[in-house]
Short mmCIF file of C-alpha atoms and ligand atoms in Angstrom, two decimals:
data_model
loop_
_atom_site.label_atom_id
_atom_site.label_comp_id
_atom_site.label_asym_id
_atom_site.label_seq_id
_atom_site.Cartn_x
_atom_site.Cartn_y
_atom_site.Cartn_z
CA UNK A 1 8.16 35.79 -16.58
CA UNK A 2 7.62 32.63 -18.56
CA UNK A 3 9.40 29.67 -16.94
CA UNK A 4 12.56 28.47 -18.74
CA UNK A 5 12.16 24.90 -19.87
CA UNK A 6 14.79 22.75 -21.57
CA UNK A 7 13.59 19.56 -23.27
CA UNK A 8 15.97 16.64 -23.67
CA UNK A 9 14.67 13.71 -25.70
CA UNK A 10 16.11 10.64 -27.36
CA UNK A 11 16.23 6.85 -27.36
CA UNK A 12 17.53 4.62 -24.53
CA UNK A 13 21.21 5.04 -23.74
CA UNK A 14 21.67 8.26 -25.74
CA UNK A 15 22.88 10.04 -22.58
CA UNK A 16 19.73 11.94 -21.55
CA UNK A 17 20.02 11.39 -17.79
CA UNK A 18 23.71 12.27 -17.51
CA UNK A 19 23.39 15.32 -19.74
CA UNK A 20 20.16 16.63 -18.23
CA UNK A 21 21.55 16.25 -14.71
CA UNK A 22 24.70 18.20 -15.61
CA UNK A 23 22.85 20.91 -17.53
CA UNK A 24 20.38 21.39 -14.65
CA UNK A 25 23.23 21.66 -12.14
CA UNK A 26 25.07 24.21 -14.30
CA UNK A 27 21.97 26.36 -14.66
CA UNK A 28 20.64 25.92 -11.13
CA UNK A 29 17.41 24.42 -12.48
CA UNK A 30 15.43 21.44 -11.27
CA UNK A 31 15.41 18.29 -13.39
CA UNK A 32 12.55 15.90 -14.11
CA UNK A 33 13.11 12.35 -15.39
CA UNK A 34 9.76 11.56 -17.02
CA UNK A 35 10.90 8.00 -17.82
CA UNK A 36 10.87 7.34 -14.07
CA UNK A 37 7.17 8.25 -14.03
CA UNK A 38 6.31 5.71 -16.76
CA UNK A 39 8.53 3.16 -15.01
CA UNK A 40 6.69 3.79 -11.72
CA UNK A 41 3.32 3.06 -13.34
CA UNK A 42 4.74 -0.12 -14.90
CA UNK A 43 6.19 -1.19 -11.52
CA UNK A 44 2.89 -0.62 -9.75
CA UNK A 45 0.93 -2.56 -12.38
CA UNK A 46 3.36 -5.43 -12.00
CA UNK A 47 3.04 -5.43 -8.20
CA UNK A 48 -0.72 -5.52 -8.44
CA UNK A 49 -0.75 -8.30 -11.01
CA UNK A 50 -2.28 -6.00 -13.66
CA UNK A 51 -1.30 -6.99 -17.21
CA UNK A 52 0.64 -4.15 -18.93
CA UNK A 53 -1.80 -4.19 -21.84
CA UNK A 54 -4.91 -3.96 -19.63
CA UNK A 55 -5.42 -0.36 -20.77
CA UNK A 56 -8.23 0.65 -18.39
CA UNK A 57 -6.65 -0.83 -15.26
CA UNK A 58 -3.20 0.63 -16.03
CA UNK A 59 -4.71 4.05 -16.76
CA UNK A 60 -6.43 3.95 -13.37
CA UNK A 61 -3.08 3.31 -11.71
CA UNK A 62 -1.57 6.28 -13.58
CA UNK A 63 -4.46 8.48 -12.45
CA UNK A 64 -4.35 7.51 -8.79
CA UNK A 65 -0.76 6.71 -7.79
CA UNK A 66 1.14 9.32 -5.81
CA UNK A 67 4.43 9.32 -7.74
CA UNK A 68 7.30 11.53 -6.65
CA UNK A 69 10.34 11.77 -8.91
CA UNK A 70 13.46 13.40 -7.51
CA UNK A 71 16.92 11.97 -6.84
CA UNK A 72 14.87 9.15 -5.22
CA UNK A 73 11.61 7.91 -6.69
CA UNK A 74 8.69 7.09 -4.41
CA UNK A 75 5.22 5.68 -5.01
CA UNK A 76 2.72 6.43 -2.26
CA UNK A 77 5.68 7.26 -0.01
CA UNK A 78 7.59 4.02 -0.64
CA UNK A 79 11.08 4.20 -2.17
CA UNK A 80 11.07 2.37 -5.53
CA UNK A 81 14.27 3.86 -6.99
CA UNK A 82 15.90 0.44 -7.53
CA UNK A 83 12.72 -1.43 -8.42
CA UNK A 84 11.84 0.78 -11.38
CA UNK A 85 15.24 0.00 -13.00
CA UNK A 86 14.71 -3.77 -12.79
CA UNK A 87 14.69 -5.86 -15.98
CA UNK A 88 11.08 -6.84 -15.24
CA UNK A 89 9.95 -3.22 -15.32
CA UNK A 90 12.14 -2.54 -18.36
CA UNK A 91 10.33 -5.32 -20.17
CA UNK A 92 6.85 -3.83 -19.69
CA UNK A 93 7.35 -0.07 -19.46
CA UNK A 94 7.07 0.59 -23.20
CA UNK A 95 3.72 -1.21 -23.37
CA UNK A 96 2.43 0.87 -20.47
CA UNK A 97 3.82 4.06 -22.07
CA UNK A 98 2.01 3.38 -25.36
CA UNK A 99 -1.33 3.75 -23.52
CA UNK A 100 -2.77 7.19 -24.45
CA UNK A 101 -4.66 7.53 -21.14
CA UNK A 102 -1.52 6.82 -19.14
CA UNK A 103 0.26 9.52 -21.16
CA UNK A 104 -2.56 11.99 -20.63
CA UNK A 105 -2.34 11.64 -16.84
CA UNK A 106 1.45 11.79 -16.70
CA UNK A 107 1.80 14.67 -19.17
CA UNK A 108 -0.63 16.72 -17.03
CA UNK A 109 1.57 16.05 -14.00
CA UNK A 110 4.71 16.99 -15.95
CA UNK A 111 3.19 20.34 -16.90
CA UNK A 112 2.13 20.94 -13.30
CA UNK A 113 5.66 20.13 -12.19
CA UNK A 114 7.10 22.78 -14.54
CA UNK A 115 4.57 25.34 -13.32
CA UNK A 116 5.47 24.63 -9.72
CA UNK A 117 9.23 24.78 -10.28
CA UNK A 118 9.31 27.72 -12.67
CA UNK A 119 10.51 25.52 -15.53
CA UNK A 120 13.41 23.09 -15.44
CA UNK A 121 15.29 20.50 -17.43
CA UNK A 122 12.89 17.76 -18.49
CA UNK A 123 14.01 14.54 -20.15
CA UNK A 124 12.00 11.90 -21.96
CA UNK A 125 10.74 10.89 -25.39
CA UNK A 126 8.04 13.45 -26.24
CA UNK A 127 9.07 16.48 -24.18
CA UNK A 128 9.95 18.78 -27.09
CA UNK A 129 7.33 17.36 -29.45
CA UNK A 130 4.28 17.17 -27.14
CA UNK A 131 4.74 18.09 -23.48
CA UNK A 132 6.53 21.44 -23.87
CA UNK A 133 6.30 22.46 -27.54
CA UNK A 134 7.32 26.02 -26.49
CA UNK A 135 10.45 24.98 -24.58
CA UNK A 136 13.30 27.52 -24.79
CA UNK A 137 15.67 24.81 -25.97
CA UNK A 138 15.00 21.35 -27.38
CA UNK A 139 17.78 18.83 -27.63
CA UNK A 140 17.49 15.45 -29.32
CA UNK A 141 20.30 13.14 -28.25
CA UNK A 142 21.36 10.02 -30.12
CA UNK A 143 24.34 7.66 -30.12
CA UNK A 144 25.34 4.65 -32.19
CA UNK A 145 23.56 1.36 -31.40
CA UNK A 146 26.87 -0.11 -30.16
CA UNK A 147 27.55 2.76 -27.80
CA UNK A 148 24.00 2.79 -26.49
CA UNK A 149 24.19 -0.95 -25.77
CA UNK A 150 27.55 -0.43 -24.02
CA UNK A 151 26.07 2.26 -21.78
CA UNK A 152 23.18 -0.04 -20.97
CA UNK A 153 25.13 -2.91 -19.43
CA UNK A 154 22.22 -3.62 -17.10
CA UNK A 155 19.78 -4.27 -19.95
CA UNK A 156 20.06 -6.85 -22.75
CA UNK A 157 20.63 -5.22 -26.18
CA UNK A 158 17.48 -6.96 -27.45
CA UNK A 159 15.50 -5.35 -24.62
CA UNK A 160 16.79 -1.88 -25.50
CA UNK A 161 16.05 -2.45 -29.20
CA UNK A 162 12.55 -3.65 -28.38
CA UNK A 163 11.80 -0.59 -26.26
CA UNK A 164 13.11 1.71 -28.98
CA UNK A 165 10.96 -0.05 -31.56
CA UNK A 166 7.77 0.17 -29.48
CA UNK A 167 8.52 3.80 -28.45
CA UNK A 168 9.15 4.91 -32.06
CA UNK A 169 6.20 3.16 -33.68
CA UNK A 170 3.41 3.71 -31.16
CA UNK A 171 0.51 5.91 -32.15
CA UNK A 172 0.43 8.12 -29.05
CA UNK A 173 3.35 10.60 -28.97
CA UNK A 174 5.99 8.39 -30.59
CA UNK A 175 9.68 9.04 -29.99
CA UNK A 176 10.74 11.54 -32.63
CA UNK A 177 12.85 14.64 -33.00
CA UNK A 178 10.76 17.83 -32.84
CA UNK A 179 11.14 19.99 -35.96
CA UNK A 180 12.84 22.74 -33.98
CA UNK A 181 15.02 20.46 -31.83
CA UNK A 182 18.80 20.45 -32.14
CA UNK A 183 20.27 17.05 -32.82
CA UNK A 184 23.38 15.97 -30.96
CA UNK A 185 25.12 12.64 -31.53
CA UNK A 186 26.95 11.79 -28.28
CA UNK A 187 28.91 8.83 -29.73
CA UNK A 188 32.55 9.01 -28.62
CA UNK A 189 32.13 12.40 -26.96
CA UNK A 190 32.79 13.25 -23.32
CA UNK A 191 29.98 14.38 -21.04
CA UNK A 192 31.81 17.68 -20.51
CA UNK A 193 31.98 18.31 -24.24
CA UNK A 194 28.29 17.49 -24.80
CA UNK A 195 27.16 19.65 -21.88
CA UNK A 196 29.28 22.59 -23.11
CA UNK A 197 27.64 22.34 -26.52
CA UNK A 198 24.14 22.28 -25.06
CA UNK A 199 24.91 25.29 -22.85
CA UNK A 200 26.35 27.17 -25.84
CA UNK A 201 22.94 26.87 -27.56
CA UNK A 202 21.30 28.82 -24.77
O1 CDP B 301 16.69 5.66 -19.39
P1 CDP B 301 16.08 5.25 -20.69
O2 CDP B 301 16.21 6.30 -21.74
O3 CDP B 301 16.49 3.92 -21.16
O4 CDP B 301 14.53 5.07 -20.42
P2 CDP B 301 13.58 5.98 -19.54
O5 CDP B 301 13.81 7.41 -19.84
O6 CDP B 301 13.70 5.54 -18.12
O7 CDP B 301 12.15 5.61 -20.11
C1 CDP B 301 11.61 4.30 -19.96
C2 CDP B 301 10.47 4.14 -20.94
O8 CDP B 301 9.43 5.06 -20.60
C3 CDP B 301 10.78 4.42 -22.40
O9 CDP B 301 11.31 3.29 -23.06
C4 CDP B 301 9.40 4.82 -22.94
O10 CDP B 301 8.63 3.68 -23.22
C5 CDP B 301 8.76 5.52 -21.76
N1 CDP B 301 8.80 6.99 -21.83
C6 CDP B 301 7.90 7.64 -22.63
O11 CDP B 301 7.12 6.99 -23.33
N2 CDP B 301 7.82 8.99 -22.65
C7 CDP B 301 8.65 9.74 -21.92
N3 CDP B 301 8.55 11.07 -21.93
C8 CDP B 301 9.63 9.09 -21.11
C9 CDP B 301 9.69 7.71 -21.10
#
């Protein structure tokens, strides 16, 4: 049987992590946060003093690092769950993620992950448009700029806006709604309500 894959995409603070976690739990599926993979590469580059726009060096890191993304995130066995959410990593991750070679390595790992787990709920920016174009369900979450900034208390609104701008305008797999994705605006809606709607689409 073909593995069931649910793609959840959208900009920062739209509710992807909360919704994908709840949908996965309801369906008994595994969940993959692909943003944590890009953040891990950015964190590792930073640690090694590699400039985020040094395309060849950052791509090498993406090819070689042993990144594990679950409830905890580890790089080469070391727990980096807190580090990858730091403002410093937030400030460089979009530059790292615009690198087509980095994307190539991480997308291959994302597809392997789905093979290994028999599908799952996968969240990111390009999941429905590029990584799993045949996903059973594609959801594109948005929320108003005010609400997204409110949900992102740990990140300056300018930082969130900058990431969104870089993510939407890059050449390699920009953030966009896949043609066959369902759009859901989560502004002012409860998690329960949003999750119920997503499940009703299945
Ligand atoms: O949690 P939030 O939505 O703010 O961000 P994230 O999912 O942790 O992703 C961090 C960054 O990784 C994004 O701003 C993108 O630059 C990049 N990313 C990407 O390019 N493609 C993905 N599939 C997931 C994340």
